[in-house]
Amino acid sequence: MSDVLVRASDLRVHFGPVRAVDGVDLEVRRGETLGLVGESGCGKSTLGNALLRLVEPTGGTVEFDGLDVTAAGRRELRALRRRTAMIFQDPYASLDPRRTVAESIGEPLAIHRLHRGRAARRSRVGELMEVVGLNPDHGGRYPHEFSGGQRQRVGIARALAGEPDFVVCDEPIASLDVSVQAQVVNLLVRLQREFGLTYLFVSHDLAAVRQVADRVAVMYLGRVVEIGAGTSVSGTPAHPYTEALVSAVPVPEPTRERTRQRIVLTGDVPSPADPPSGCRFRTRCPKVFEPCPDHDPVLQPTGPEQAAACHLHGVTDR
Amino acid sequence: MRAGETLRLLFRGPTAIVAAAVLVVLIVTAFLGEQLAPYDATATDVSNRLQGPSGDHWFGTDELGRDVLSRVILGAEVSLRVGAVAVGISLVAGVLIGLLAGYYGRWVDDVLMRLSDVLFAFPAMLMAIAVLAILGPGSTNAMIAIGIVYTPIFARITRASVLSVREEVYVRAARSAGAGDLRIIGRHVLPNVTAPIIVQTSISLAFAILSEAALSFVGLGTQPPDPSWGRMLAEGRGFVEQAWWMAVFPGVAIFVTVLAFNVLGDALRDVLDPRQRQAMATSGATR
């Protein structure tokens, strides 16, 4: 059994002229949490959706546990849907207002014909509710009767129903109150340990990702520009973009916070319909130099468990 | 969205209560027509022709001496049945077309909606008359004709709602769990587009009853000797000067029925439109 659960190779997702994901190579290892950070519009959510083939890739391949997801037929795709799950950002929009939470949580069971029979299904749903910290007696209630945090727990219970191996968490805490964010993060961490889950944790918040992720991938304009162990990426960033992101995170220590140097990027993110030639970050990079406009850098190792796509570590071209 | 709460909000004002009460009376009348009618609605009595309203004949008699009240009572059944069946046809066909067009989009949408547009482009009455010219007159064919005429409205309304529901995160969530199209349409899309369809059903019932009356008026709908409000209106037209009751009572029956369905439809829309609903709930809480 390979230790890589999900592998994307040269993955591309284009929406007309917009290249949301444009040549991503990525490996998610069994049992890890891979954090995926980047500013809004960089393609991180699209990448998460494409890994599960919830959007059709324009090019490249995705492998899930040895299965070519991009070439999977109906039947294989159905089996894949049982083994993967998604947790969504907005817990208000992700639950059908016309269905009770028990119906929502039980939907994967109904789809995949698991725990068949009324009684079996009901007890499984109750069990799932308990696991995520909800009162199983509230299964007959509708989503509007719950708070945001509770709804997110319902979404998490639904994701767990089919006993998945791989869960894409698409900004799972971004729209929650700060007071419940930590609770939901702790729940996700506990569930991962309990059920041996593999997470792709998509977020725009590097500080939050650092809390949960074993490894972190940084995206910019449809590409992964740096990937590595969470501590190395945030401790010794190898890409100027990562450096800028790290410098923007406040330090919870007054003496160091006072001396923190922020790297403020100038200019806007270029249009993903017309990315700059060569390195995509060159238009905003404080360290831009002559090879940047002509050579498109590839990810190259910059240390143990760390790789960055930047000419500062040796000029490369795709 | 609970049904109980919907009803409670619906019947907060007196107009909806009155409209619903009128409709209940009408429906009971339609079911018990034979028992309620004081006379046989088709029995002629030429010696008592064109009698004005009196203790014996509350609504008077027509040119063949038939009791107008009995005919109005029995006409209720015809009107409601034709209306209900016609709207049932357009409801089922229109919602199905709207679901498919809205959910699948692309060429399915193009083909189905252009066909609907063709139907929609004709004036409703002209269309119904054209259909009856092909099928031949009669109340069954009138139901079909009216059903066809009102199908595009349901298709459009359904499609518009489906277009927004289709993009909801909970639909994506169902898909990510492996739900097929049939399950998504039946369990997630359809239940979330019912509000505008319910409202349209009520309003369409009014129009369908009116259409039946109009078709019968021109002789293409219900055939004699069956009583139909539209027919009675047509027959009474020639006697307006001698016997106003022949046309006025069936006219009033049509008017009241159509008005009741319309008022109820409006009230339903107020309640089922979420924003409107919010406003009503808050104003109720502060009062």
XYZ file of C-alpha atoms in Angstrom, chain B:
287
model
C -41.358 26.209 6.348
C -43.579 24.008 8.446
C -47.043 23.544 6.971
C -48.706 24.522 10.247
C -46.861 27.791 10.446
C -47.625 28.530 6.804
C -51.338 28.068 7.448
C -51.218 30.184 10.588
C -49.588 33.067 8.710
C -51.890 32.580 5.738
C -55.055 32.988 7.776
C -53.925 35.972 9.791
C -55.887 38.361 7.611
C -59.652 38.221 6.921
C -59.394 38.204 3.098
C -57.684 34.836 2.903
C -60.170 33.386 5.376
C -63.110 34.644 3.321
C -61.561 33.382 0.079
C -60.877 29.969 1.579
C -64.408 29.813 3.020
C -65.914 30.621 -0.388
C -63.831 27.893 -1.975
C -64.828 25.366 0.673
C -68.513 26.154 0.024
C -67.922 25.808 -3.715
C -66.155 22.484 -3.366
C -68.911 21.121 -1.115
C -71.476 22.394 -3.626
C -69.621 20.667 -6.449
C -69.600 17.357 -4.584
C -73.189 17.489 -3.332
C -74.653 19.208 -6.418
C -77.402 16.671 -7.080
C -78.563 16.661 -3.450
C -78.460 20.453 -3.026
C -80.225 21.407 -6.223
C -83.942 22.007 -5.594
C -84.913 20.898 -9.125
C -83.591 18.628 -11.863
C -81.230 20.948 -13.697
C -82.052 19.560 -17.125
C -85.826 19.182 -16.696
C -87.687 21.625 -18.905
C -90.998 23.193 -17.913
C -92.117 25.399 -20.748
C -95.184 26.683 -18.908
C -92.865 28.307 -16.334
C -90.320 29.703 -18.755
C -88.484 32.987 -18.106
C -89.882 33.378 -14.570
C -88.130 36.005 -12.443
C -86.612 35.165 -9.048
C -89.333 34.028 -6.619
C -89.893 31.781 -3.618
C -90.194 28.760 -5.921
C -87.260 29.638 -8.162
C -84.782 31.764 -6.218
C -82.709 32.535 -9.300
C -85.657 32.373 -11.708
C -86.026 30.077 -14.739
C -84.527 30.103 -18.217
C -86.124 30.093 -21.663
C -86.937 26.352 -21.351
C -88.279 26.728 -17.797
C -85.204 25.115 -16.158
C -84.354 26.267 -12.631
C -81.377 28.651 -12.811
C -80.304 28.005 -9.198
C -80.114 24.259 -9.821
C -78.107 24.863 -12.971
C -75.702 27.225 -11.204
C -75.225 24.635 -8.442
C -74.519 21.833 -10.901
C -72.355 24.153 -12.964
C -69.995 24.439 -9.990
C -69.039 20.817 -10.399
C -68.324 21.284 -14.122
C -66.290 24.425 -13.583
C -64.208 23.068 -10.725
C -63.615 19.738 -12.410
C -62.519 21.269 -15.697
C -60.371 23.799 -13.816
C -58.757 21.217 -11.562
C -58.028 18.685 -14.292
C -56.725 21.359 -16.680
C -54.453 22.861 -14.040
C -53.403 19.340 -13.035
C -52.285 18.696 -16.601
C -50.327 21.928 -16.868
C -48.891 21.480 -13.368
C -47.482 18.027 -14.040
C -46.286 18.774 -17.572
C -44.965 22.247 -16.771
C -43.115 21.272 -13.594
C -41.536 18.302 -15.357
C -40.409 20.472 -18.269
C -39.132 23.167 -15.912
C -37.188 20.695 -13.774
C -35.506 19.086 -16.758
C -34.769 22.371 -18.530
C -33.478 24.108 -15.410
C -31.470 21.213 -14.055
C -29.804 19.961 -17.217
C -29.449 23.318 -18.960
C -27.654 23.473 -22.306
C -29.523 21.921 -25.234
C -32.225 20.332 -23.062
C -33.051 23.803 -21.768
C -32.894 25.340 -25.236
C -35.183 22.772 -26.837
C -37.778 22.634 -24.032
C -37.936 26.362 -23.404
C -38.110 27.318 -27.090
C -41.034 24.897 -27.443
C -42.661 26.540 -24.423
C -42.027 29.953 -25.945
C -43.861 28.884 -29.089
C -46.885 27.885 -27.002
C -46.555 31.023 -24.905
C -46.457 33.301 -27.936
C -50.079 32.579 -28.845
C -52.813 34.427 -26.973
C -54.266 31.928 -24.488
C -57.821 31.913 -25.886
C -56.683 31.662 -29.497
C -54.454 28.749 -28.575
C -57.248 26.961 -26.707
C -59.668 27.473 -29.592
C -57.053 26.166 -32.041
C -56.522 23.049 -29.936
C -60.278 22.479 -29.703
C -60.589 22.951 -33.460
C -58.221 19.992 -33.814
C -59.615 17.822 -31.006
C -63.261 18.781 -31.431
C -65.473 20.514 -28.842
C -66.440 18.995 -25.472
C -65.511 19.371 -21.836
C -62.795 16.676 -21.826
C -61.063 18.289 -24.769
C -61.507 21.685 -23.127
C -59.548 20.376 -20.132
C -56.744 19.231 -22.421
C -56.736 22.504 -24.358
C -56.636 24.639 -21.218
C -53.997 22.317 -19.741
C -51.765 22.837 -22.778
C -52.262 26.584 -22.742
C -51.133 26.972 -19.109
C -48.213 24.524 -19.282
C -45.554 27.081 -20.313
C -46.254 29.270 -17.262
C -45.510 26.395 -14.918
C -42.472 25.438 -16.974
C -41.035 28.951 -16.754
C -41.714 29.435 -13.075
C -40.250 26.053 -12.200
C -37.209 26.532 -14.385
C -36.434 29.931 -12.874
C -36.459 28.499 -9.357
C -34.506 25.411 -10.366
C -31.769 27.590 -11.859
C -31.042 29.120 -8.474
C -31.577 25.988 -6.372
C -29.300 24.001 -8.678
C -26.370 26.177 -7.600
C -27.018 25.781 -3.887
C -24.233 24.353 -1.779
C -26.524 21.633 -0.463
C -26.961 20.349 -4.007
C -23.172 20.221 -4.379
C -23.018 18.486 -1.015
C -25.461 15.830 -2.203
C -23.447 15.354 -5.358
C -20.219 15.023 -3.392
C -21.881 12.260 -1.382
C -22.610 10.415 -4.616
C -26.267 11.323 -5.210
C -27.462 10.795 -8.777
C -29.477 13.278 -10.823
C -32.789 11.611 -10.028
C -32.173 11.796 -6.300
C -30.977 15.402 -6.457
C -33.975 16.495 -8.526
C -36.526 14.583 -6.458
C -35.181 15.054 -2.953
C -33.410 18.396 -3.075
C -34.523 20.493 -6.039
C -38.262 19.805 -6.214
C -38.978 20.330 -2.479
C -37.173 23.657 -2.637
C -39.090 25.061 -5.612
C -42.647 24.310 -4.436
C -43.539 27.755 -3.068
C -43.924 29.633 -6.389
C -45.586 26.571 -7.927
C -48.255 26.464 -5.202
C -48.975 30.154 -5.725
C -49.197 29.710 -9.493
C -51.542 26.754 -9.070
C -54.049 28.848 -7.166
C -53.902 31.697 -9.664
C -54.075 29.324 -12.629
C -57.206 27.690 -11.231
C -58.905 31.063 -11.518
C -57.774 31.497 -15.113
C -58.673 27.922 -16.033
C -62.223 28.331 -14.720
C -62.506 31.587 -16.613
C -61.192 29.899 -19.757
C -63.666 27.066 -19.421
C -66.469 29.602 -19.124
C -65.182 31.461 -22.171
C -64.828 28.294 -24.255
C -68.297 27.160 -23.254
C -69.591 30.633 -24.019
C -68.435 30.276 -27.623
C -69.797 26.720 -27.716
C -66.518 24.797 -27.682
C -66.500 23.659 -24.072
C -69.229 21.934 -22.128
C -71.992 20.782 -24.462
C -75.751 21.113 -23.817
C -77.705 20.057 -21.915
C -74.973 19.892 -19.205
C -75.029 23.075 -17.130
C -71.931 25.213 -17.385
C -71.620 28.779 -16.193
C -70.073 29.870 -19.468
C -72.870 28.244 -21.499
C -75.554 29.705 -19.279
C -74.022 33.114 -19.778
C -74.101 32.592 -23.539
C -77.713 31.401 -23.474
C -78.761 34.239 -21.188
C -77.168 36.823 -23.448
C -80.109 36.726 -25.857
C -82.591 37.365 -23.042
C -80.766 40.049 -21.075
C -83.599 42.516 -21.575
C -86.450 40.170 -20.613
C -84.663 37.931 -18.093
C -81.516 39.484 -16.580
C -81.311 36.628 -13.996
C -80.393 34.126 -16.680
C -77.006 35.785 -17.260
C -76.374 37.559 -13.968
C -76.382 34.557 -11.606
C -73.935 32.392 -13.539
C -71.860 35.545 -14.106
C -71.738 36.217 -10.385
C -70.771 32.589 -9.764
C -67.813 32.899 -12.161
C -66.826 36.233 -10.656
C -66.873 34.993 -7.067
C -64.979 31.802 -7.855
C -62.252 33.488 -9.861
C -61.898 36.214 -7.261
C -61.601 33.690 -4.442
C -58.808 31.751 -6.184
C -56.992 34.963 -7.015
C -57.184 36.326 -3.485
C -56.021 33.036 -2.062
C -53.164 32.952 -4.572
C -52.071 36.437 -3.551
C -52.235 35.540 0.123
C -50.217 32.398 -0.516
C -47.583 34.382 -2.333
C -47.287 36.780 0.576
C -46.767 33.917 2.966
C -44.514 31.725 0.858
C -42.186 34.465 -0.345
C -39.450 34.274 2.296
C -38.681 37.977 2.442
C -42.323 38.929 2.650
C -42.731 36.185 5.224
C -39.921 37.589 7.354
C -41.540 41.009 7.347
C -44.891 39.576 8.422
C -43.343 37.526 11.216
C -41.464 40.491 12.686
C -44.383 42.872 12.479
C -46.472 40.233 14.237
C -43.901 39.894 17.006
C -43.691 43.602 17.750
C -47.401 44.178 17.741
